[in-house]
Amino acid sequence: TTTTRPPTTTTTTTTTTTTLPPTTTTTTTTIPPTTTTTTTTTVPPTTTTTAPSGVGVYVTALQPGGDIVDPLWEPSVQVRLGLTGAGSLGGIEVTGRWTGAVTSTVSRTTNPTGKATFSAPPISEDSLTFTVLTVTHADYAYRPELNAVSQITVTRADAD
């Protein structure tokens, strides 16, 4: 006897698993270079010192004067200082500049009442200008914005 069997079918299922690494995206933004313009302005020299005491010093008056040294005359200016608080007016250095017939920068130290006198060499011209440039002291800050005056023109008529 012959037995016939139906054919067998085998189904095989294959599963493939693929693991992908995480993805990182980097974005780079390039900023174009910028141009910086620097403007330099030259300002006449001034000195501002930060004072530990907080007391400021400033010019209260410029008094013109002079002496006749015939046929010339010798211009002078008395600088008077004030303080914004308590302190001594003596020993403060004042620097000023003569301009006109004479050009020179000079410094003097105030007396105990806060006065310093500046004299120019004898001149024949009728006037000379004096400008306070700086006021310096270890304990006081120069406060030029408080100055009552910082420049004066002295004339021969101001001389004694």
C-alpha positions as YAML, in Angstrom:
chain: A
units: angstrom
residues:
- id: 1
  name: THR
  ca: [0.00, 0.00, 0.00]
- id: 2
  name: THR
  ca: [1.10, 3.35, -0.68]
- id: 3
  name: THR
  ca: [0.20, 6.20, 1.52]
- id: 4
  name: THR
  ca: [0.34, 9.65, 0.22]
- id: 5
  name: ARG
  ca: [0.74, 12.45, 2.56]
- id: 6
  name: PRO
  ca: [0.04, 15.96, 1.74]
- id: 7
  name: PRO
  ca: [3.15, 18.16, 1.62]
- id: 8
  name: THR
  ca: [3.95, 20.14, 4.74]
- id: 9
  name: THR
  ca: [4.59, 23.81, 4.60]
- id: 10
  name: THR
  ca: [6.76, 25.44, 7.16]
- id: 11
  name: THR
  ca: [6.66, 29.15, 7.48]
- id: 12
  name: THR
  ca: [9.60, 30.85, 9.09]
- id: 13
  name: THR
  ca: [9.28, 34.44, 10.19]
- id: 14
  name: THR
  ca: [12.48, 36.41, 10.59]
- id: 15
  name: THR
  ca: [12.50, 39.57, 12.66]
- id: 16
  name: THR
  ca: [15.38, 41.95, 12.28]
- id: 17
  name: THR
  ca: [15.91, 44.64, 14.90]
- id: 18
  name: THR
  ca: [18.16, 47.53, 14.01]
- id: 19
  name: THR
  ca: [19.28, 49.90, 16.77]
- id: 20
  name: LEU
  ca: [20.25, 53.38, 15.60]
- id: 21
  name: PRO
  ca: [22.36, 55.68, 17.71]
- id: 22
  name: PRO
  ca: [20.72, 58.91, 18.92]
- id: 23
  name: THR
  ca: [20.95, 61.80, 16.46]
- id: 24
  name: THR
  ca: [22.54, 65.13, 17.44]
- id: 25
  name: THR
  ca: [22.03, 68.22, 15.32]
- id: 26
  name: THR
  ca: [24.44, 71.15, 15.68]
- id: 27
  name: THR
  ca: [23.57, 74.52, 14.23]
- id: 28
  name: THR
  ca: [26.34, 77.11, 13.86]
- id: 29
  name: THR
  ca: [25.41, 80.73, 13.30]
- id: 30
  name: THR
  ca: [28.12, 83.04, 12.10]
- id: 31
  name: ILE
  ca: [27.68, 86.69, 13.01]
- id: 32
  name: PRO
  ca: [29.41, 89.10, 10.66]
- id: 33
  name: PRO
  ca: [32.13, 91.22, 12.28]
- id: 34
  name: THR
  ca: [31.06, 94.59, 13.61]
- id: 35
  name: THR
  ca: [32.93, 97.83, 13.20]
- id: 36
  name: THR
  ca: [33.62, 99.97, 16.26]
- id: 37
  name: THR
  ca: [34.45, 103.63, 15.82]
- id: 38
  name: THR
  ca: [36.28, 105.43, 18.62]
- id: 39
  name: THR
  ca: [36.30, 109.20, 18.76]
- id: 40
  name: THR
  ca: [38.95, 110.88, 20.89]
- id: 41
  name: THR
  ca: [38.37, 114.40, 22.13]
- id: 42
  name: THR
  ca: [41.19, 116.35, 23.70]
- id: 43
  name: VAL
  ca: [40.06, 118.21, 26.80]
- id: 44
  name: PRO
  ca: [42.16, 120.69, 28.79]
- id: 45
  name: PRO
  ca: [43.74, 118.91, 31.74]
- id: 46
  name: THR
  ca: [41.82, 118.80, 34.99]
- id: 47
  name: THR
  ca: [42.47, 116.76, 38.07]
- id: 48
  name: THR
  ca: [39.71, 115.15, 40.03]
- id: 49
  name: THR
  ca: [40.73, 113.27, 43.13]
- id: 50
  name: THR
  ca: [38.28, 111.13, 45.05]
- id: 51
  name: ALA
  ca: [38.43, 112.36, 48.60]
- id: 52
  name: PRO
  ca: [38.02, 109.92, 51.44]
- id: 53
  name: SER
  ca: [36.29, 112.63, 53.48]
- id: 54
  name: GLY
  ca: [33.88, 113.57, 50.68]
- id: 55
  name: VAL
  ca: [34.86, 117.23, 51.07]
- id: 56
  name: GLY
  ca: [35.20, 119.16, 47.82]
- id: 57
  name: VAL
  ca: [37.36, 122.19, 47.06]
- id: 58
  name: TYR
  ca: [36.53, 124.87, 44.50]
- id: 59
  name: VAL
  ca: [37.45, 128.42, 43.42]
- id: 60
  name: THR
  ca: [35.36, 131.13, 45.11]
- id: 61
  name: ALA
  ca: [37.07, 134.19, 43.58]
- id: 62
  name: LEU
  ca: [39.88, 135.48, 41.39]
- id: 63
  name: GLN
  ca: [41.10, 138.93, 42.44]
- id: 64
  name: PRO
  ca: [43.11, 140.85, 39.81]
- id: 65
  name: GLY
  ca: [46.02, 143.08, 40.78]
- id: 66
  name: GLY
  ca: [49.51, 144.10, 39.82]
- id: 67
  name: ASP
  ca: [52.37, 146.47, 40.42]
- id: 68
  name: ILE
  ca: [53.62, 149.23, 38.15]
- id: 69
  name: VAL
  ca: [57.31, 148.81, 37.33]
- id: 70
  name: ASP
  ca: [57.50, 151.80, 34.97]
- id: 71
  name: PRO
  ca: [57.39, 151.53, 32.01]
- id: 72
  name: LEU
  ca: [56.22, 147.93, 32.56]
- id: 73
  name: TRP
  ca: [53.75, 146.40, 34.96]
- id: 74
  name: GLU
  ca: [53.60, 143.05, 36.78]
- id: 75
  name: PRO
  ca: [50.15, 141.40, 36.65]
- id: 76
  name: SER
  ca: [48.97, 139.29, 39.59]
- id: 77
  name: VAL
  ca: [45.92, 137.24, 40.57]
- id: 78
  name: GLN
  ca: [44.86, 136.11, 44.01]
- id: 79
  name: VAL
  ca: [42.98, 132.78, 43.91]
- id: 80
  name: ARG
  ca: [40.54, 132.15, 46.77]
- id: 81
  name: LEU
  ca: [39.27, 128.66, 47.56]
- id: 82
  name: GLY
  ca: [36.28, 127.27, 49.44]
- id: 83
  name: LEU
  ca: [35.33, 123.84, 50.80]
- id: 84
  name: THR
  ca: [32.02, 121.96, 50.63]
- id: 85
  name: GLY
  ca: [32.50, 120.74, 54.21]
- id: 86
  name: ALA
  ca: [34.72, 121.14, 57.24]
- id: 87
  name: GLY
  ca: [38.47, 121.22, 56.75]
- id: 88
  name: SER
  ca: [41.56, 123.37, 56.46]
- id: 89
  name: LEU
  ca: [42.03, 125.68, 53.47]
- id: 90
  name: GLY
  ca: [45.81, 125.80, 53.92]
- id: 91
  name: GLY
  ca: [48.24, 123.63, 51.99]
- id: 92
  name: ILE
  ca: [46.09, 123.14, 48.88]
- id: 93
  name: GLU
  ca: [47.99, 123.26, 45.58]
- id: 94
  name: VAL
  ca: [46.55, 125.46, 42.83]
- id: 95
  name: THR
  ca: [47.89, 125.24, 39.28]
- id: 96
  name: GLY
  ca: [47.12, 127.94, 36.76]
- id: 97
  name: ARG
  ca: [48.19, 129.19, 33.37]
- id: 98
  name: TRP
  ca: [49.08, 132.66, 32.14]
- id: 99
  name: THR
  ca: [48.30, 133.33, 28.46]
- id: 100
  name: GLY
  ca: [48.81, 136.37, 26.29]
- id: 101
  name: ALA
  ca: [52.10, 138.30, 26.33]
- id: 102
  name: VAL
  ca: [53.44, 135.58, 28.65]
- id: 103
  name: THR
  ca: [52.56, 131.89, 28.44]
- id: 104
  name: SER
  ca: [53.46, 129.78, 31.46]
- id: 105
  name: THR
  ca: [51.98, 127.22, 33.82]
- id: 106
  name: VAL
  ca: [52.56, 127.92, 37.52]
- id: 107
  name: SER
  ca: [51.62, 126.34, 40.87]
- id: 108
  name: ARG
  ca: [51.24, 127.82, 44.34]
- id: 109
  name: THR
  ca: [50.11, 126.50, 47.72]
- id: 110
  name: THR
  ca: [47.32, 128.25, 49.62]
- id: 111
  name: ASN
  ca: [47.86, 130.00, 52.94]
- id: 112
  name: PRO
  ca: [45.70, 129.04, 55.98]
- id: 113
  name: THR
  ca: [42.81, 131.20, 54.71]
- id: 114
  name: GLY
  ca: [42.73, 129.45, 51.30]
- id: 115
  name: LYS
  ca: [44.43, 132.15, 49.23]
- id: 116
  name: ALA
  ca: [47.30, 131.83, 46.75]
- id: 117
  name: THR
  ca: [48.79, 134.73, 44.79]
- id: 118
  name: PHE
  ca: [50.23, 134.32, 41.29]
- id: 119
  name: SER
  ca: [52.47, 137.01, 39.75]
- id: 120
  name: ALA
  ca: [53.53, 137.17, 36.12]
- id: 121
  name: PRO
  ca: [56.83, 138.66, 34.97]
- id: 122
  name: PRO
  ca: [56.73, 142.36, 34.02]
- id: 123
  name: ILE
  ca: [55.09, 143.05, 30.64]
- id: 124
  name: SER
  ca: [54.40, 146.07, 28.45]
- id: 125
  name: GLU
  ca: [51.07, 144.81, 27.03]
- id: 126
  name: ASP
  ca: [47.84, 146.06, 28.61]
- id: 127
  name: SER
  ca: [46.39, 142.69, 29.66]
- id: 128
  name: LEU
  ca: [47.16, 139.08, 30.53]
- id: 129
  name: THR
  ca: [44.76, 136.16, 31.14]
- id: 130
  name: PHE
  ca: [44.99, 133.70, 34.04]
- id: 131
  name: THR
  ca: [43.13, 130.36, 34.08]
- id: 132
  name: VAL
  ca: [42.88, 127.92, 37.01]
- id: 133
  name: LEU
  ca: [43.72, 124.45, 35.67]
- id: 134
  name: THR
  ca: [43.74, 122.21, 38.74]
- id: 135
  name: VAL
  ca: [43.33, 122.25, 42.50]
- id: 136
  name: THR
  ca: [44.84, 119.30, 44.36]
- id: 137
  name: HIS
  ca: [44.93, 118.06, 47.93]
- id: 138
  name: ALA
  ca: [45.20, 114.55, 49.38]
- id: 139
  name: ASP
  ca: [41.98, 114.91, 51.40]
- id: 140
  name: TYR
  ca: [39.74, 116.92, 49.06]
- id: 141
  name: ALA
  ca: [38.25, 116.37, 45.61]
- id: 142
  name: TYR
  ca: [38.52, 119.27, 43.17]
- id: 143
  name: ARG
  ca: [34.97, 120.27, 42.16]
- id: 144
  name: PRO
  ca: [35.46, 122.59, 39.15]
- id: 145
  name: GLU
  ca: [31.71, 122.61, 38.45]
- id: 146
  name: LEU
  ca: [31.30, 124.59, 41.70]
- id: 147
  name: ASN
  ca: [33.84, 127.28, 40.72]
- id: 148
  name: ALA
  ca: [32.42, 130.79, 40.88]
- id: 149
  name: VAL
  ca: [35.04, 131.72, 38.28]
- id: 150
  name: SER
  ca: [38.02, 129.94, 36.74]
- id: 151
  name: GLN
  ca: [39.48, 132.54, 34.36]
- id: 152
  name: ILE
  ca: [40.20, 136.26, 34.54]
- id: 153
  name: THR
  ca: [41.87, 138.86, 32.34]
- id: 154
  name: VAL
  ca: [44.06, 141.21, 34.37]
- id: 155
  name: THR
  ca: [44.54, 144.70, 32.92]
- id: 156
  name: ARG
  ca: [47.11, 147.40, 33.61]
- id: 157
  name: ALA
  ca: [44.28, 149.38, 35.23]
- id: 158
  name: ASP
  ca: [44.11, 146.64, 37.94]
- id: 159
  name: ALA
  ca: [47.69, 147.44, 39.01]
- id: 160
  name: ASP
  ca: [48.41, 149.70, 42.00]
...
